[in-house]
Short mmCIF file of C-alpha atoms in Angstrom, two decimals:
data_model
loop_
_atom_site.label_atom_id
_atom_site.label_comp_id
_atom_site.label_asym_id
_atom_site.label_seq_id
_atom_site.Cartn_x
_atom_site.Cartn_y
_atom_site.Cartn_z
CA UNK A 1 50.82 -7.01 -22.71
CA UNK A 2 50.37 -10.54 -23.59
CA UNK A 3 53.05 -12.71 -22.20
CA UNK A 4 55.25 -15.30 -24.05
CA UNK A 5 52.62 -18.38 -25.63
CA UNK A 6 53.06 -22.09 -24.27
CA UNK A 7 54.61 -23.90 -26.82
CA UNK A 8 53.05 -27.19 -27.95
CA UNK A 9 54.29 -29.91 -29.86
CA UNK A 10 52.09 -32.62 -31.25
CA UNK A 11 52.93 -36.21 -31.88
CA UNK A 12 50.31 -38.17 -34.23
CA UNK A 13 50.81 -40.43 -37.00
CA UNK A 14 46.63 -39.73 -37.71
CA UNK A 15 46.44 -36.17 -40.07
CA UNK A 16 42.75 -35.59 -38.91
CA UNK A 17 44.05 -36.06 -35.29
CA UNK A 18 46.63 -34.14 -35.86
CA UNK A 19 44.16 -31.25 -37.77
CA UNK A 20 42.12 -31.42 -35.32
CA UNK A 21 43.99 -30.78 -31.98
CA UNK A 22 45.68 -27.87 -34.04
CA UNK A 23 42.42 -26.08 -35.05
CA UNK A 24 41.83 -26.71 -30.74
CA UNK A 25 44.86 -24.86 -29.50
CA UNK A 26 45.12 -22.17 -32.54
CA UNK A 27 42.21 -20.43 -31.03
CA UNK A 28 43.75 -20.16 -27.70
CA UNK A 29 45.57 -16.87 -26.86
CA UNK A 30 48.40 -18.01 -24.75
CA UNK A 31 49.22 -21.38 -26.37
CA UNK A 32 51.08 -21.72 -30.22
CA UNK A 33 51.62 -24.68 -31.87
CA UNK A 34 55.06 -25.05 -32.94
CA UNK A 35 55.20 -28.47 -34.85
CA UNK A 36 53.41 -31.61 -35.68
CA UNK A 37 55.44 -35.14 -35.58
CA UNK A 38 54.12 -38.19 -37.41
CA UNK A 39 56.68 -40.54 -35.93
CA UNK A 40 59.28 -40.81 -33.29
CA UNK A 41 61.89 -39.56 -35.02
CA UNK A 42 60.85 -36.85 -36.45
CA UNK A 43 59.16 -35.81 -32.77
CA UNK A 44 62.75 -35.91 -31.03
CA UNK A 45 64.18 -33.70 -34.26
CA UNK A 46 61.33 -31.03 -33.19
CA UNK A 47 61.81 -31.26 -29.58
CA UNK A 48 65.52 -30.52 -30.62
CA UNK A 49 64.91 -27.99 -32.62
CA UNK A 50 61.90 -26.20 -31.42
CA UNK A 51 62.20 -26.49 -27.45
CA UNK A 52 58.41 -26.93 -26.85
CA UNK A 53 57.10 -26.36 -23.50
CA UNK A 54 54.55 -29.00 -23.89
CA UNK A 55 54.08 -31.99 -26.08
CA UNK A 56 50.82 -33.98 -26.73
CA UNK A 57 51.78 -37.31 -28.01
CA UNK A 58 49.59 -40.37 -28.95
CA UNK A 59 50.35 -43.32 -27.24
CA UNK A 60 50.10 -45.66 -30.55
CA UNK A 61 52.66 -44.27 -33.58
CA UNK A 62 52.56 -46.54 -36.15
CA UNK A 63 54.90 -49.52 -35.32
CA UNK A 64 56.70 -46.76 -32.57
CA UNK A 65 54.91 -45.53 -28.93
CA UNK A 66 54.56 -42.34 -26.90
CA UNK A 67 56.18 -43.70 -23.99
CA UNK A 68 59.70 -44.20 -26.22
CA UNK A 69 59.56 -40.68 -26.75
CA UNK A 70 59.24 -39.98 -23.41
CA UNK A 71 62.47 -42.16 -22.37
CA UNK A 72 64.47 -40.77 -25.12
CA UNK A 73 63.04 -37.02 -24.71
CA UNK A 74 64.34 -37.71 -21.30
CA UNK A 75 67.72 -39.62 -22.14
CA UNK A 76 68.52 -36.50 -24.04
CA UNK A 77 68.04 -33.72 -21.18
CA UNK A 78 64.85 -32.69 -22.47
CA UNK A 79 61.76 -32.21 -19.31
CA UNK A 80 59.17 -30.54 -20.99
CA UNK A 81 56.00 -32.24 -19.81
CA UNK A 82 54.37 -34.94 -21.76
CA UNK A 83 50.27 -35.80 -21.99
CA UNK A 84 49.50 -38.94 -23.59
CA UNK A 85 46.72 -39.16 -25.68
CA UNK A 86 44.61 -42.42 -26.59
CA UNK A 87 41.57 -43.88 -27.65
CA UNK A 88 41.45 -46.69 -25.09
CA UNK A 89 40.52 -46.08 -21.91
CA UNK A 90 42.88 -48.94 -19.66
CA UNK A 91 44.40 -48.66 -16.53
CA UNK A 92 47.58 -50.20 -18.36
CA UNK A 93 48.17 -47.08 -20.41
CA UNK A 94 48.05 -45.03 -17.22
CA UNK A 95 50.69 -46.95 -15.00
CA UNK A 96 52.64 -47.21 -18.51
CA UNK A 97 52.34 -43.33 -18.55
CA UNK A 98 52.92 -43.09 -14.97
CA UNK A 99 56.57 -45.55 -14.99
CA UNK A 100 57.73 -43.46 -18.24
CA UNK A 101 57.33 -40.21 -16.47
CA UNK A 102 54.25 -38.73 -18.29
CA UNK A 103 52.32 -35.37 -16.65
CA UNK A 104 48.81 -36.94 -18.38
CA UNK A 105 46.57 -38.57 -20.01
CA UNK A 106 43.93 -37.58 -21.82
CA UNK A 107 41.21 -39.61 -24.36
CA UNK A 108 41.09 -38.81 -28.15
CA UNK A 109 37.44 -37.66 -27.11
CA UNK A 110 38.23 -35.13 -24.71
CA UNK A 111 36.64 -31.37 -24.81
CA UNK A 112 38.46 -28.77 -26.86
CA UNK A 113 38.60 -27.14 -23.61
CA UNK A 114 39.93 -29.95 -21.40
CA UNK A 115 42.60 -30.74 -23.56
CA UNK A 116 43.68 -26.14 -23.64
CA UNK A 117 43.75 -26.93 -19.78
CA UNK A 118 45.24 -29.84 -19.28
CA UNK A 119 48.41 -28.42 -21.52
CA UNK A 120 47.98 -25.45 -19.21
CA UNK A 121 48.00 -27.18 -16.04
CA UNK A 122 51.01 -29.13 -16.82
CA UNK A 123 53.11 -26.24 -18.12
CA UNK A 124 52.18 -25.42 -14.42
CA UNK A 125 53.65 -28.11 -12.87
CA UNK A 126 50.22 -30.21 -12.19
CA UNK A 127 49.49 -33.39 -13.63
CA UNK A 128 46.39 -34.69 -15.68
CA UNK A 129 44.86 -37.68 -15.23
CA UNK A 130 41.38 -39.56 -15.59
CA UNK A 131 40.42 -40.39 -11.93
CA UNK A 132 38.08 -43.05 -12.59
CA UNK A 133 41.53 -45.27 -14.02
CA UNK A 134 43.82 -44.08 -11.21
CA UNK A 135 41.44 -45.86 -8.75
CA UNK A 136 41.48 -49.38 -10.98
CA UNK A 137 45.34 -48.17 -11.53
CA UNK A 138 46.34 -47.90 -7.86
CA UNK A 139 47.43 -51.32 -7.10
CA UNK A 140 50.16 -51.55 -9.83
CA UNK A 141 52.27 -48.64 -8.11
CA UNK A 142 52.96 -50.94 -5.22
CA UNK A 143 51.25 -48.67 -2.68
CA UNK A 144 48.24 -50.74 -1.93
CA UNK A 145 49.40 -51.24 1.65
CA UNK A 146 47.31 -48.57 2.78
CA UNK A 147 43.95 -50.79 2.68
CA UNK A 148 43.00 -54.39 3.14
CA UNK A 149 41.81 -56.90 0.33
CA UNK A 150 38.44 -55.85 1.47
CA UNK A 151 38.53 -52.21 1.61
CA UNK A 152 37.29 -50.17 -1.05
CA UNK A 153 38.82 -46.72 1.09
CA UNK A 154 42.22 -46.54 2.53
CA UNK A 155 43.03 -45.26 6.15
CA UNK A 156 43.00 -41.68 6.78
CA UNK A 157 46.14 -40.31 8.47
CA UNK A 158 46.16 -37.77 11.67
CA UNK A 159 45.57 -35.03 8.79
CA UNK A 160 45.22 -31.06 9.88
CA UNK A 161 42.31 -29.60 9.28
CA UNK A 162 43.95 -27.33 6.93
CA UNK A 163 44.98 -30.66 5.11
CA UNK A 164 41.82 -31.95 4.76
CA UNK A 165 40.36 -29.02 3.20
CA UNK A 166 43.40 -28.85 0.66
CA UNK A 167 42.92 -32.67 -0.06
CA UNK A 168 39.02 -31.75 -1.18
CA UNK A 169 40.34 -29.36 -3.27
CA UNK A 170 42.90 -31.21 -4.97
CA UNK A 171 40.03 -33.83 -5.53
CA UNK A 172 38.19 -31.54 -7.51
CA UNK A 173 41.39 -31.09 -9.83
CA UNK A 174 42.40 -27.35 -8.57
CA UNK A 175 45.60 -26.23 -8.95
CA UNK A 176 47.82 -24.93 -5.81
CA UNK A 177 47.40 -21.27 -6.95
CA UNK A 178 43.54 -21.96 -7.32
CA UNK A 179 43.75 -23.51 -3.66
CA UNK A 180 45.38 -20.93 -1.94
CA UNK A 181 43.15 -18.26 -3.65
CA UNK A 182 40.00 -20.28 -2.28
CA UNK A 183 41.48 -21.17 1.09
CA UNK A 184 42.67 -17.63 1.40
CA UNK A 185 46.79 -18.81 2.07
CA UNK A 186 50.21 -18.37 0.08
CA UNK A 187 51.26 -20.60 -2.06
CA UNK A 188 54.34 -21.42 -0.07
CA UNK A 189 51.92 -22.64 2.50
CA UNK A 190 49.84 -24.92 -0.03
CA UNK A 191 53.17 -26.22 -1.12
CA UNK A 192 54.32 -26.80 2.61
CA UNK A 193 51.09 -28.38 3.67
CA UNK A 194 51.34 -30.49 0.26
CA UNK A 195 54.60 -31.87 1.39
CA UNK A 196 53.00 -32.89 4.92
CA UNK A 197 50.31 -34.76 3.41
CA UNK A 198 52.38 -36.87 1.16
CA UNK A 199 54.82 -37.87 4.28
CA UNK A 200 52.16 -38.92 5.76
CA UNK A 201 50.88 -40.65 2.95
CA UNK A 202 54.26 -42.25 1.99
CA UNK A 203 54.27 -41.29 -1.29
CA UNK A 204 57.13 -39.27 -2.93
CA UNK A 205 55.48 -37.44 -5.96
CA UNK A 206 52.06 -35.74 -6.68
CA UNK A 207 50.72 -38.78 -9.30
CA UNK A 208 51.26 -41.22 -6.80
CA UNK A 209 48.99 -38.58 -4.47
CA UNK A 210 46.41 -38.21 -6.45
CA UNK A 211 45.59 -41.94 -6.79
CA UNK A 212 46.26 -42.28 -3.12
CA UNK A 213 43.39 -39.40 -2.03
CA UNK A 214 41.10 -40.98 -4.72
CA UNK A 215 40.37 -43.47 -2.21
CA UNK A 216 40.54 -41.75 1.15
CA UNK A 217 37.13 -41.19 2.93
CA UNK A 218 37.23 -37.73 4.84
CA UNK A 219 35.28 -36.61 7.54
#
């Protein structure tokens, strides 16, 4: 028996945009649009109203932005996770995502089937970013302490074994589930070793993580 759809929500003052992401995610079994927003207001109405699980909203609506709806989404009790979606490729829009709480970003070009994962991966709990911005990115989160003006890789900590082979894995973009099926362990222990490496990485969530092991060099 099929279990209950993810919910999206989409946010995009563009109609083909907007047409197009829908005819995307239709085709997907487990995922149902539930509403398209052209502007803010109407976005925070749906989100009301329709309790999505995800929403994809463009950074750029109108004279109104993405990241408002975040803050207000937010303001209002709302969680759901939130992937941005642009046509510019900047490391601005990603620490803008980043500060407002966003679980994403993805480009206006992106596969059909990147953007059904991505909305699956955050309904997870896993975040979605481009990797080749979060290195550019990773000075603006005030975490560049970890390497010199001259160093392109940071310091590697006193990691386990077990924690390096988890960090390759999370470079490739796997999920925990996908890392304790390869690695052969729980998922409590992925999530326990997880919480190791970013103590010793001194960094308190899993975006500030990934840009971090971006630029570690493993043995």
């Amino acid at each position: 028996m099929l279990e209950s759809k993810i919910k999206v929500l989409i946010c995009n003052d563009h109609d083909i945009v907007c047409q197009g992401l829908v005819n995307i995610i239709s085709c997907e079994a487990d995922l149902e649009i539930v509403g398209c927003a052209a502007n803010l207001s109407s976005a925070l109405t749906m989100i009301r109203e329709l309790k999505p699980d995800v929403v994809l909203a463009d950074i750029r609506l109108g004279d109104e932005n993405g990241f408002d709806l975040i803050k207000q989404s937010h303001r209002a009790g709302f969680k759901m996770p939130f992937i941005m979606i642009t046509g510019f490729k900047n490391e601005f829009y990603v620490s803008k995502a980043i500060e407002n709480g966003a679980a994403g970003l993805l480009s206006k070009e992106s596969p059909g089937r990147v953007i059904v994962n991505s909305i699956r991966l955050t309904f997870d709990g896993n975040s979605v970013w481009p990797m080749e911005l979060l290195k550019n990115t990773y000075n603006s989160l005030s975490i560049s302490h970890y390497a010199s003006d001259t160093d392109t890789n940071l310091a590697v900590p006193n990691f386990t074994p077990r924690e390096k082979e988890i960090i390759k894995f999370l470079l490739k973009g796997n999920t925990n589930k996908a890392i304790a099926h390869e690695l052969g362990l729980s998922d409590v222990t992925v999530k326990k070793s997880l919480k190791n490496i970013m103590t010793k990485l001194h960094v308190d969530n899993r975006m500030k993580l990934a840009m971090v092991i971006s630029r570690l060099s493993l043995d």
